[in-house]
Amino acid sequence: MNRFFIYIYMVGTMVLISSCSKFLERESQSILPEDQVYSDEKMILAVLANYYGRMDWGQHLGDPGSFALLDEAAFSSGGPNNMQNYADDIWRMYDYTLIRNLNEFIQGVKGSTLEEETKRNYEGEARFIRAWVYFNMVKRLGGVPLVGDKIYGYQPGMNPEELQIARATEQASYEYIIDECTAAADILTTDKNANSARANKWVALALKARAALYAASIAKYGARTPDVKTAGGEVGIPASEATRFYQIAYETALTIIQDSPYVLYQKNADKGRNFYEATSSKGSEEVIWARDYKYPGQTHPFTNNVVASSVRGDIDANIVTPILNLVEDFEYIDRRNGALKLRDESGDFIYYTNPQDVFANKDPRLYGTVIYSGADFGGTAITYQAGVRYLENGEWKVRTGTPGAIDNTYGLVTSQDGPTTSNDQFINKTGFNIRKFVEENRDASTRGRGSDMWFVRFRFAEFLMIAAEAALELNRPQDEVAGYINEIRARAGIQPLEQVTLQDIVRERRVEFAFENHRYWDLKRWRIAHEVWNGQDTPTATHYVLFPYKVYAPGTEYHDKWVFEKRKASHTMYPRYFRYQNYYNFINQDWINANPKLVRNPYQ
Amino acid sequence: MKTFFVKPVLLFLFSVLIIACGKDNYEAPSSMLTGVVTYNGKPVGVRGSNASVRLQLWQDGFPVKTPIDVFVSQDGSFSAQLFDGTYKLVTVPGNGPWEHTADTLQVEVRGDTHIDFSVRPFFSLSEVDYKLEGQELVATFDLERISEIRTIDDVSLLVNDTYFVDLGHFTARETLTGIDEGTITIRLNVGSQLASSNSVFARVGVKINGITEAIYDSHVEKIK
């Protein structure tokens, strides 16, 4: 009897043990192995979406303060900004984690069970993103290690030197980016996609044109900064390469202009409004690639941070506001000098009936980029008023007050939209607000919701500008060069140019692409950043603001008119100072410690 | 019974922790290396603010090399707190207003050490004299070309209301361009500075083409 139980016990145990093996060998319900991910299009999209969300570098809408570091806008909330020069690691990025993830993605997709054509398209998309990551590293650091498609792994006992790759030359790095874009363009679809959020053939070609233009101008203008180079070519491109790179940029830009489905946006007859819609409405047929956002879930604080006081939806406003330098670089419709007419020949103020009269006949793109006094935003007219100018015993005096407060004699003294020179938070200090990429929907300016306005990375106008610049550098006929740039100027609504110089291109790009993360990189590749931002009290390095005053002088012809004062920005303490060492970020010491083959950058 | 037992154990654990702390702390570096950047035995003046001009100390014998940046102050002096050992002191290409050479200065640090670091500046300033003539500050100096590599952008007389006077920190400035060598005289009206500031300091500087930095008088003159 006892033995009988033991048998039963033994059999029972065996059953349990054998069933145990199945229990332990179950497939996980929470971890997806690679072959499953890359065989399901929905999951591939989820992986890709993650990559697209990891590419916000430099100026971007998630970091409104980044727009205040150049000569487009200034910090305008709270106390003064003490930045004296650009940091050696400003906007530095070195994202080999993302490169590795992309290589894993390319390998995974290649080995999946999807249809050949689908697989090729995903491969092209990942190769474009990888080229974009490299491009962003190269424009900051010069040549970087090129790891190709290989996925590196470390096994114990392995010689780590195999994992340490030296920097390629700057030229080789740009060539790799251009080749990868060419290859990606061949296998990518030509179709547009929702909100231009994903890569297609034209996006890959767009990067190719931009990268070639950057490489070409570094080759051509490197002579302006002969010391900004390394012995091994990690920084600096030989001048002899300039023509070849300009040719690539020229041909690629022409392909986009002639064959792509994108056009200059001109749906709205109101030119100023049209320019705002071209960049800041998701229906724009001009935008080739954008960082898209979507409420709920994917939003940014840009609108909340930079909106004007009188149209804000929350407490925040005016953290970053445009400066007069940018406003004056916009031309008049028929006059190239864009300086505002503030004083007459004898140095006296010019009196304007309405605040917006001083901006009459300015380039309509000014309206689409910046909110100026008297302009509207979302249907509300915004009037900046720094104070009241009044006559006392035959002498002009100025009175300023708390923003929005009403005085018994003078009425409104200082507008709730500012500008002031106080250290108050969220009060305007420059006399302008940003319009580009700011949503008119008031909810978008609340902290809780945020804005889902996109950030434009490539748009059609850039390729007209690249064609113009490359054609100019290749000594093509002036008719052709002017033709490209005049398409943009005609759309903007200003007079055409007959002769085009590089100076004209520098200026056109400044106003057309303000707040689009172009300015810093443009000045770098032309090697003029150290002259424009020379750290001295010069008109280009110093921030200026515009203070409108309402005149209170009853019984005189001046009463209730407006005068405008140009003054140095009270809250930008130091002029912009771009040193030679800022042309390339310093290489982080930690990277060198991990990879001693990395060559240091100049001045480091 | 229980509490009687717990307290000694806690006390014991605490004492273990306190004793263990001693084991993982290194001695702080204690030797002071001080020095002056010189040309012909005289200090070379530079911009001292904003971490502008620097030298680098390297030490051989370790697998990973990290330079120690040594910042030069406006009178040309520098200092670093170091461990005893042998270091190499080098210039950083394109940083200071002097020629970069491949030669390095070997520095033996044994306790507090003082060295002269000799460089070849692009230009040298000598016989600098500041005179206040009424409200006008007049600076005269001899400017000598040392190196043929670079030219001069401009020559400035700067005044500031603090001891730090350089092209980033000044309240008034007079600039001459098209200058090469010889005896230079610069005049600057400092009437408003004398009236509004409690103290006024002056210095001359020569901005050199192609590099960020300028070369200055190593001495800052207090004129008020």
Short mmCIF file of C-alpha atoms in Angstrom, two decimals, chain A residues 135-584:
data_model
loop_
_atom_site.label_atom_id
_atom_site.label_comp_id
_atom_site.label_asym_id
_atom_site.label_seq_id
_atom_site.Cartn_x
_atom_site.Cartn_y
_atom_site.Cartn_z
CA PHE A 135 24.55 65.81 -41.63
CA ASN A 136 23.62 67.31 -38.29
CA MET A 137 26.79 65.98 -36.67
CA VAL A 138 29.04 67.05 -39.55
CA LYS A 139 27.79 70.64 -39.64
CA ARG A 140 28.63 70.94 -35.94
CA LEU A 141 31.80 68.88 -35.59
CA GLY A 142 33.34 68.55 -39.06
CA GLY A 143 34.26 65.03 -40.16
CA VAL A 144 32.95 62.26 -37.91
CA PRO A 145 33.49 58.49 -37.76
CA LEU A 146 31.50 56.79 -40.54
CA VAL A 147 30.33 53.38 -39.41
CA GLY A 148 28.42 52.31 -42.53
CA ASP A 149 25.80 49.57 -42.10
CA LYS A 150 27.77 47.60 -39.55
CA ILE A 151 26.27 46.92 -36.14
CA TYR A 152 29.13 46.82 -33.72
CA GLY A 153 29.06 44.56 -30.68
CA TYR A 154 31.44 43.97 -27.85
CA GLN A 155 32.35 40.51 -26.63
CA PRO A 156 34.46 40.05 -23.51
CA GLY A 157 38.09 39.64 -24.37
CA MET A 158 37.76 41.50 -27.63
CA ASN A 159 40.28 44.17 -28.54
CA PRO A 160 38.30 47.41 -28.15
CA GLU A 161 40.37 49.06 -30.86
CA GLU A 162 38.14 47.45 -33.48
CA LEU A 163 35.28 49.53 -32.11
CA GLN A 164 37.25 52.77 -32.14
CA ILE A 165 36.89 54.40 -35.51
CA ALA A 166 38.82 57.51 -36.49
CA ARG A 167 37.11 60.59 -37.88
CA ALA A 168 36.63 60.72 -41.63
CA THR A 169 37.58 63.95 -43.35
CA GLU A 170 34.93 66.64 -43.58
CA GLN A 171 34.86 66.17 -47.34
CA ALA A 172 34.42 62.39 -47.09
CA SER A 173 31.65 62.87 -44.53
CA TYR A 174 29.71 65.20 -46.83
CA GLU A 175 30.28 62.83 -49.74
CA TYR A 176 28.91 59.94 -47.70
CA ILE A 177 25.80 61.97 -46.89
CA ILE A 178 25.34 62.90 -50.56
CA ASP A 179 25.81 59.29 -51.70
CA GLU A 180 23.39 57.98 -49.11
CA CYS A 181 20.79 60.54 -50.15
CA THR A 182 21.22 59.57 -53.79
CA ALA A 183 20.74 55.91 -52.90
CA ALA A 184 17.78 56.63 -50.64
CA ALA A 185 16.12 58.81 -53.31
CA ASP A 186 16.30 55.90 -55.76
CA ILE A 187 14.35 53.54 -53.53
CA LEU A 188 11.97 55.95 -51.81
CA THR A 189 8.43 56.67 -52.96
CA THR A 190 7.69 59.90 -54.82
CA ASP A 191 4.32 60.27 -53.06
CA LYS A 192 3.56 63.01 -50.57
CA ASN A 193 2.40 62.02 -47.09
CA ALA A 194 0.26 63.57 -44.35
CA ASN A 195 1.69 66.89 -43.11
CA SER A 196 4.97 66.16 -44.92
CA ALA A 197 6.08 64.39 -41.75
CA ARG A 198 7.88 61.46 -43.38
CA ALA A 199 10.72 61.12 -45.83
CA ASN A 200 10.10 60.52 -49.52
CA LYS A 201 12.29 60.83 -52.59
CA TRP A 202 12.12 64.63 -52.55
CA VAL A 203 13.16 64.87 -48.90
CA ALA A 204 16.24 62.78 -49.64
CA LEU A 205 17.09 64.97 -52.63
CA ALA A 206 16.50 68.08 -50.52
CA LEU A 207 19.11 66.96 -48.01
CA LYS A 208 21.45 66.09 -50.86
CA ALA A 209 21.18 69.61 -52.27
CA ARG A 210 21.62 71.26 -48.89
CA ALA A 211 24.60 69.07 -47.91
CA ALA A 212 26.29 69.70 -51.25
CA LEU A 213 25.77 73.45 -50.86
CA TYR A 214 27.23 73.41 -47.34
CA ALA A 215 30.28 71.42 -48.50
CA ALA A 216 30.75 73.72 -51.49
CA SER A 217 30.64 76.92 -49.49
CA ILE A 218 33.00 75.54 -46.85
CA ALA A 219 35.42 74.65 -49.65
CA LYS A 220 35.10 78.04 -51.32
CA TYR A 221 35.03 80.31 -48.28
CA GLY A 222 37.37 78.30 -46.03
CA ALA A 223 40.07 80.71 -47.18
CA ARG A 224 38.42 83.42 -45.08
CA THR A 225 39.33 81.48 -41.95
CA PRO A 226 42.62 79.79 -42.87
CA ASP A 227 43.22 78.59 -39.31
CA VAL A 228 39.90 76.79 -38.99
CA LYS A 229 41.13 73.44 -40.21
CA THR A 230 42.96 70.35 -39.03
CA ALA A 231 46.04 68.80 -40.58
CA GLY A 232 44.21 65.59 -41.45
CA GLY A 233 41.25 67.31 -43.13
CA GLU A 234 38.77 66.44 -40.37
CA VAL A 235 37.88 70.12 -40.55
CA GLY A 236 38.20 72.00 -43.83
CA ILE A 237 37.55 71.08 -47.45
CA PRO A 238 40.07 71.84 -50.24
CA ALA A 239 39.05 74.82 -52.39
CA SER A 240 39.39 72.73 -55.52
CA GLU A 241 36.29 70.75 -54.53
CA ALA A 242 33.98 73.77 -54.48
CA THR A 243 32.87 73.65 -58.13
CA ARG A 244 32.03 69.96 -58.01
CA PHE A 245 29.89 70.36 -54.88
CA TYR A 246 28.16 73.48 -56.26
CA GLN A 247 27.35 71.49 -59.40
CA ILE A 248 25.71 68.72 -57.33
CA ALA A 249 23.72 71.29 -55.36
CA TYR A 250 22.66 73.06 -58.55
CA GLU A 251 21.52 69.95 -60.38
CA THR A 252 19.71 68.50 -57.38
CA ALA A 253 17.93 71.75 -56.64
CA LEU A 254 16.79 71.95 -60.28
CA THR A 255 15.44 68.41 -60.10
CA ILE A 256 13.34 69.37 -57.09
CA ILE A 257 12.16 72.60 -58.73
CA GLN A 258 11.21 70.93 -62.01
CA ASP A 259 10.00 67.45 -61.09
CA SER A 260 8.68 67.54 -57.54
CA PRO A 261 4.99 68.02 -56.66
CA TYR A 262 5.81 70.98 -54.39
CA VAL A 263 5.29 74.62 -55.39
CA LEU A 264 5.58 78.04 -53.83
CA TYR A 265 2.44 78.61 -51.76
CA GLN A 266 0.38 81.44 -53.23
CA LYS A 267 -3.21 80.69 -52.40
CA ASN A 268 -3.97 83.84 -50.44
CA ALA A 269 -4.12 87.16 -52.28
CA ASP A 270 -3.03 88.97 -49.10
CA LYS A 271 0.75 88.59 -49.46
CA GLY A 272 1.57 88.90 -45.79
CA ARG A 273 -1.08 86.43 -44.77
CA ASN A 274 0.03 84.19 -47.62
CA PHE A 275 3.58 83.99 -46.27
CA TYR A 276 2.32 83.10 -42.80
CA GLU A 277 0.19 80.32 -44.27
CA ALA A 278 3.09 79.10 -46.43
CA THR A 279 5.15 78.30 -43.36
CA SER A 280 2.64 77.95 -40.57
CA SER A 281 -0.42 76.16 -41.92
CA LYS A 282 -0.34 72.43 -42.35
CA GLY A 283 -2.12 72.76 -45.67
CA SER A 284 0.93 74.41 -47.25
CA GLU A 285 1.93 72.68 -50.45
CA GLU A 286 5.36 74.26 -50.20
CA VAL A 287 6.65 72.21 -47.31
CA ILE A 288 8.72 69.18 -48.28
CA TRP A 289 9.60 67.93 -44.82
CA ALA A 290 8.56 69.10 -41.37
CA ARG A 291 8.83 67.94 -37.79
CA ASP A 292 5.14 67.35 -37.23
CA TYR A 293 3.36 67.58 -33.91
CA LYS A 294 -0.13 66.38 -33.07
CA TYR A 295 -2.43 67.16 -30.18
CA PRO A 296 -2.94 65.26 -27.93
CA GLY A 297 0.40 63.73 -27.16
CA GLN A 298 2.93 65.46 -29.38
CA THR A 299 2.94 69.18 -28.58
CA HIS A 300 5.52 71.88 -27.87
CA PRO A 301 5.53 75.09 -25.79
CA PHE A 302 6.54 77.50 -28.57
CA THR A 303 3.22 79.31 -28.93
CA ASN A 304 2.80 79.41 -25.16
CA ASN A 305 6.26 80.94 -24.68
CA VAL A 306 6.38 83.57 -27.41
CA VAL A 307 2.75 84.70 -27.81
CA ALA A 308 1.89 88.38 -27.29
CA SER A 309 0.38 89.39 -23.93
CA SER A 310 -3.01 90.52 -25.20
CA VAL A 311 -3.75 87.29 -27.06
CA ARG A 312 -2.25 84.80 -24.62
CA GLY A 313 -4.24 81.90 -23.23
CA ASP A 314 -2.12 81.40 -20.13
CA ILE A 315 0.20 83.40 -17.91
CA ASP A 316 3.28 82.86 -20.12
CA ALA A 317 4.11 85.23 -22.96
CA ASN A 318 7.00 87.14 -24.55
CA ILE A 319 9.76 84.82 -23.34
CA VAL A 320 11.46 85.24 -26.72
CA THR A 321 10.59 88.22 -28.94
CA PRO A 322 12.03 89.45 -32.28
CA ILE A 323 14.48 92.34 -32.40
CA LEU A 324 14.61 95.40 -34.63
CA ASN A 325 17.70 94.08 -36.48
CA LEU A 326 15.56 91.41 -38.14
CA VAL A 327 12.70 93.82 -38.86
CA GLU A 328 15.03 96.30 -40.57
CA ASP A 329 16.56 93.59 -42.72
CA PHE A 330 13.19 93.18 -44.41
CA GLU A 331 13.20 95.48 -47.45
CA TYR A 332 10.52 97.88 -48.56
CA ILE A 333 8.44 96.81 -51.54
CA ASP A 334 10.38 99.15 -53.82
CA ARG A 335 13.39 100.13 -51.71
CA ARG A 336 16.23 97.84 -50.76
CA ASN A 337 17.29 99.64 -47.60
CA GLY A 338 14.89 98.33 -44.98
CA ALA A 339 15.80 100.77 -42.20
CA LEU A 340 12.63 102.23 -40.68
CA LYS A 341 12.11 105.94 -41.23
CA LEU A 342 12.07 107.12 -37.63
CA ARG A 343 13.64 110.58 -37.83
CA ASP A 344 13.89 113.26 -40.49
CA GLU A 345 17.10 114.84 -41.79
CA SER A 346 17.38 117.25 -38.90
CA GLY A 347 17.17 114.37 -36.40
CA ASP A 348 13.63 115.09 -35.21
CA PHE A 349 11.07 112.36 -34.82
CA ILE A 350 8.74 111.66 -37.72
CA TYR A 351 5.13 111.68 -36.53
CA TYR A 352 2.84 108.89 -37.74
CA THR A 353 -0.94 108.91 -37.48
CA ASN A 354 -1.31 105.17 -36.93
CA PRO A 355 1.25 102.87 -35.31
CA GLN A 356 1.37 100.59 -38.36
CA ASP A 357 2.14 103.49 -40.72
CA VAL A 358 5.86 103.23 -40.03
CA PHE A 359 5.74 99.72 -41.46
CA ALA A 360 3.80 100.72 -44.57
CA ASN A 361 5.19 99.23 -47.78
CA LYS A 362 7.54 96.90 -45.95
CA ASP A 363 8.16 93.47 -47.44
CA PRO A 364 4.87 91.62 -46.77
CA ARG A 365 6.93 88.73 -45.39
CA LEU A 366 7.50 90.93 -42.34
CA TYR A 367 3.82 90.55 -41.52
CA GLY A 368 4.09 86.78 -41.98
CA THR A 369 7.13 86.50 -39.70
CA VAL A 370 6.78 89.13 -37.00
CA ILE A 371 3.90 90.85 -35.22
CA TYR A 372 4.59 94.59 -35.33
CA SER A 373 2.68 97.43 -33.76
CA GLY A 374 -0.74 97.83 -35.33
CA ALA A 375 -0.73 94.37 -36.92
CA ASP A 376 -3.35 91.83 -35.95
CA PHE A 377 -2.98 88.35 -34.54
CA GLY A 378 -5.90 85.98 -34.72
CA GLY A 379 -8.26 88.91 -35.29
CA THR A 380 -6.99 91.04 -32.38
CA ALA A 381 -5.05 94.19 -33.24
CA ILE A 382 -1.86 94.39 -31.20
CA THR A 383 -0.50 97.83 -30.35
CA TYR A 384 2.84 98.26 -28.67
CA GLN A 385 3.21 101.43 -26.66
CA ALA A 386 6.24 101.99 -24.46
CA GLY A 387 4.94 105.22 -23.01
CA VAL A 388 3.59 108.69 -23.60
CA ARG A 389 5.61 111.61 -24.96
CA TYR A 390 4.21 114.87 -23.73
CA LEU A 391 5.04 118.58 -23.88
CA GLU A 392 5.82 120.32 -20.63
CA ASN A 393 6.90 123.98 -20.71
CA GLY A 394 7.96 123.57 -24.31
CA GLU A 395 10.07 120.53 -23.58
CA TRP A 396 9.37 116.94 -24.67
CA LYS A 397 9.23 114.45 -21.81
CA VAL A 398 8.51 110.74 -21.61
CA ARG A 399 6.31 108.97 -19.13
CA THR A 400 6.11 105.21 -18.80
CA GLY A 401 3.84 103.18 -16.58
CA THR A 402 2.70 99.76 -15.53
CA PRO A 403 1.65 97.81 -18.63
CA GLY A 404 -2.07 98.19 -19.16
CA ALA A 405 -2.63 100.85 -16.46
CA ILE A 406 -4.78 103.88 -17.34
CA ASP A 407 -3.68 107.36 -16.29
CA ASN A 408 -6.25 110.11 -15.65
CA THR A 409 -4.55 112.60 -17.92
CA TYR A 410 -2.75 110.59 -20.54
CA GLY A 411 -5.07 107.59 -20.79
CA LEU A 412 -3.19 104.38 -21.51
CA VAL A 413 0.49 105.03 -20.79
CA THR A 414 2.16 101.70 -21.46
CA SER A 415 0.34 99.02 -23.43
CA GLN A 416 -0.15 95.64 -21.81
CA ASP A 417 1.90 94.34 -24.76
CA GLY A 418 4.80 96.54 -23.65
CA PRO A 419 7.55 97.17 -24.48
CA THR A 420 9.24 98.08 -21.21
CA THR A 421 12.75 98.00 -19.79
CA SER A 422 11.61 96.48 -16.49
CA ASN A 423 12.65 93.06 -15.25
CA ASP A 424 9.06 91.87 -15.03
CA GLN A 425 8.28 88.40 -16.23
CA PHE A 426 6.27 87.82 -19.41
CA ILE A 427 6.39 91.50 -20.41
CA ASN A 428 7.64 92.41 -23.86
CA LYS A 429 11.00 94.22 -24.05
CA THR A 430 11.55 94.60 -27.80
CA GLY A 431 8.34 95.94 -29.34
CA PHE A 432 7.62 92.88 -31.51
CA ASN A 433 6.36 89.32 -31.23
CA ILE A 434 6.99 86.25 -33.35
CA ARG A 435 4.24 85.22 -35.76
CA LYS A 436 5.94 82.45 -37.74
CA PHE A 437 5.12 79.01 -36.27
CA VAL A 438 2.84 80.59 -33.65
CA GLU A 439 -0.66 79.17 -33.63
CA GLU A 440 -3.60 81.55 -33.67
CA ASN A 441 -5.73 79.10 -31.73
CA ARG A 442 -5.74 80.51 -28.20
CA ASP A 443 -5.82 77.06 -26.58
CA ALA A 444 -2.44 76.37 -28.14
CA SER A 445 -0.89 79.00 -25.90
CA THR A 446 -1.91 77.27 -22.69
CA ARG A 447 0.61 75.32 -20.66
CA GLY A 448 -1.51 72.21 -20.39
CA ARG A 449 -2.29 71.77 -24.04
CA GLY A 450 0.64 73.17 -25.95
CA SER A 451 0.78 73.73 -29.67
CA ASP A 452 0.95 71.16 -32.44
CA MET A 453 2.28 73.58 -35.05
CA TRP A 454 4.86 71.88 -37.25
CA PHE A 455 8.48 72.97 -37.64
CA VAL A 456 9.50 73.27 -41.27
CA ARG A 457 12.79 71.60 -42.18
CA PHE A 458 12.72 71.74 -46.00
CA ARG A 459 10.45 73.85 -48.15
CA PHE A 460 10.33 74.62 -51.83
CA ALA A 461 11.67 78.18 -51.48
CA GLU A 462 14.97 76.85 -50.13
CA PHE A 463 15.66 75.03 -53.39
CA LEU A 464 15.08 78.17 -55.42
CA MET A 465 17.61 79.85 -53.13
CA ILE A 466 20.05 76.93 -53.46
CA ALA A 467 19.67 77.02 -57.26
CA ALA A 468 20.31 80.77 -57.23
CA GLU A 469 23.35 80.53 -54.95
CA ALA A 470 24.91 77.57 -56.76
CA ALA A 471 24.24 79.16 -60.17
CA LEU A 472 25.89 82.37 -58.96
CA GLU A 473 28.96 80.52 -57.70
CA LEU A 474 29.16 78.52 -60.94
CA ASN A 475 29.19 81.80 -62.89
CA ARG A 476 26.00 81.06 -64.75
CA PRO A 477 24.22 84.00 -66.45
CA GLN A 478 22.79 86.64 -64.13
CA ASP A 479 19.38 86.26 -65.81
CA GLU A 480 19.17 82.71 -64.55
CA VAL A 481 20.43 83.53 -61.03
CA ALA A 482 18.04 86.45 -60.69
CA GLY A 483 15.24 84.33 -62.13
CA TYR A 484 15.27 81.90 -59.19
CA ILE A 485 15.52 84.53 -56.50
CA ASN A 486 12.87 86.68 -58.19
CA GLU A 487 10.35 83.84 -57.99
CA ILE A 488 10.66 84.09 -54.22
CA ARG A 489 10.56 87.88 -54.28
CA ALA A 490 7.51 87.92 -56.54
CA ARG A 491 5.70 85.54 -54.21
CA ALA A 492 6.73 87.74 -51.29
CA GLY A 493 5.44 90.80 -53.14
CA ILE A 494 8.59 92.92 -53.53
CA GLN A 495 10.50 94.32 -56.50
CA PRO A 496 12.65 91.93 -58.57
CA LEU A 497 16.44 92.08 -58.63
CA GLU A 498 18.45 92.52 -61.79
CA GLN A 499 21.93 91.82 -60.49
CA VAL A 500 22.47 89.30 -57.72
CA THR A 501 25.52 89.10 -55.46
CA LEU A 502 26.25 86.77 -52.59
CA GLN A 503 25.30 89.65 -50.27
CA ASP A 504 21.79 89.60 -51.76
CA ILE A 505 21.55 85.89 -51.14
CA VAL A 506 22.75 86.25 -47.55
CA ARG A 507 20.06 88.84 -46.97
CA GLU A 508 17.26 87.03 -48.81
CA ARG A 509 17.90 83.87 -46.81
CA ARG A 510 17.91 85.83 -43.56
CA VAL A 511 14.41 87.19 -44.05
CA GLU A 512 12.86 84.28 -45.95
CA PHE A 513 14.07 81.64 -43.49
CA ALA A 514 13.99 83.58 -40.19
CA PHE A 515 13.25 81.24 -37.24
CA GLU A 516 13.74 78.16 -39.45
CA ASN A 517 17.13 77.09 -38.06
CA HIS A 518 19.10 78.36 -41.08
CA ARG A 519 20.83 81.54 -39.96
CA TYR A 520 23.51 80.10 -37.67
CA TRP A 521 24.55 77.39 -40.11
CA ASP A 522 24.44 79.76 -43.09
CA LEU A 523 26.77 82.29 -41.48
CA LYS A 524 29.08 79.44 -40.48
CA ARG A 525 29.37 77.93 -43.94
CA TRP A 526 30.00 81.33 -45.55
CA ARG A 527 32.64 81.91 -42.86
CA ILE A 528 31.25 85.35 -42.02
CA ALA A 529 29.83 84.59 -38.58
CA HIS A 530 32.91 86.03 -36.85
CA GLU A 531 32.44 89.31 -38.73
CA VAL A 532 28.67 89.63 -38.30
CA TRP A 533 28.79 88.69 -34.61
CA ASN A 534 32.17 90.19 -33.74
CA GLY A 535 31.42 90.85 -30.09
CA GLN A 536 31.79 94.59 -30.58
CA ASP A 537 29.32 97.42 -30.49
CA THR A 538 28.51 97.12 -34.21
CA PRO A 539 25.03 97.27 -35.81
CA THR A 540 24.99 93.55 -36.63
CA ALA A 541 26.27 92.20 -33.30
CA THR A 542 24.20 94.45 -31.04
CA HIS A 543 20.51 93.81 -30.43
CA TYR A 544 18.20 96.76 -31.09
CA VAL A 545 14.57 97.25 -30.11
CA LEU A 546 11.80 99.60 -31.20
CA PHE A 547 9.92 101.65 -28.61
CA PRO A 548 6.72 103.28 -29.89
CA TYR A 549 5.48 106.33 -27.95
CA LYS A 550 2.09 107.95 -28.20
CA VAL A 551 2.23 111.73 -28.27
CA TYR A 552 0.15 113.71 -25.76
CA ALA A 553 0.17 117.37 -26.78
CA PRO A 554 -3.42 118.68 -27.00
CA GLY A 555 -3.81 121.66 -29.29
CA THR A 556 -0.75 120.84 -31.36
CA GLU A 557 -0.52 119.00 -34.65
CA TYR A 558 1.35 116.18 -32.89
CA HIS A 559 -1.42 115.19 -30.52
CA ASP A 560 -2.35 111.48 -30.57
CA LYS A 561 0.31 110.71 -33.15
CA TRP A 562 3.07 108.14 -32.83
CA VAL A 563 6.86 108.38 -32.73
CA PHE A 564 9.28 105.47 -32.68
CA GLU A 565 12.60 105.24 -30.92
CA LYS A 566 15.35 102.84 -31.93
CA ARG A 567 17.40 101.82 -28.91
CA LYS A 568 19.77 99.13 -27.75
CA ALA A 569 18.05 96.13 -26.24
CA SER A 570 17.93 96.58 -22.48
CA HIS A 571 17.94 92.86 -21.78
CA THR A 572 20.71 91.64 -24.08
CA MET A 573 23.73 92.68 -22.05
CA TYR A 574 26.48 91.80 -24.50
CA PRO A 575 26.77 91.93 -28.28
CA ARG A 576 26.78 88.60 -30.04
CA TYR A 577 30.30 87.21 -30.04
CA PHE A 578 31.17 84.38 -32.39
CA ARG A 579 34.82 83.43 -32.01
CA TYR A 580 36.89 81.47 -34.51
CA GLN A 581 36.66 78.48 -32.22
CA ASN A 582 32.87 78.49 -32.61
CA TYR A 583 33.04 77.42 -36.25
CA TYR A 584 33.24 73.87 -34.99
#
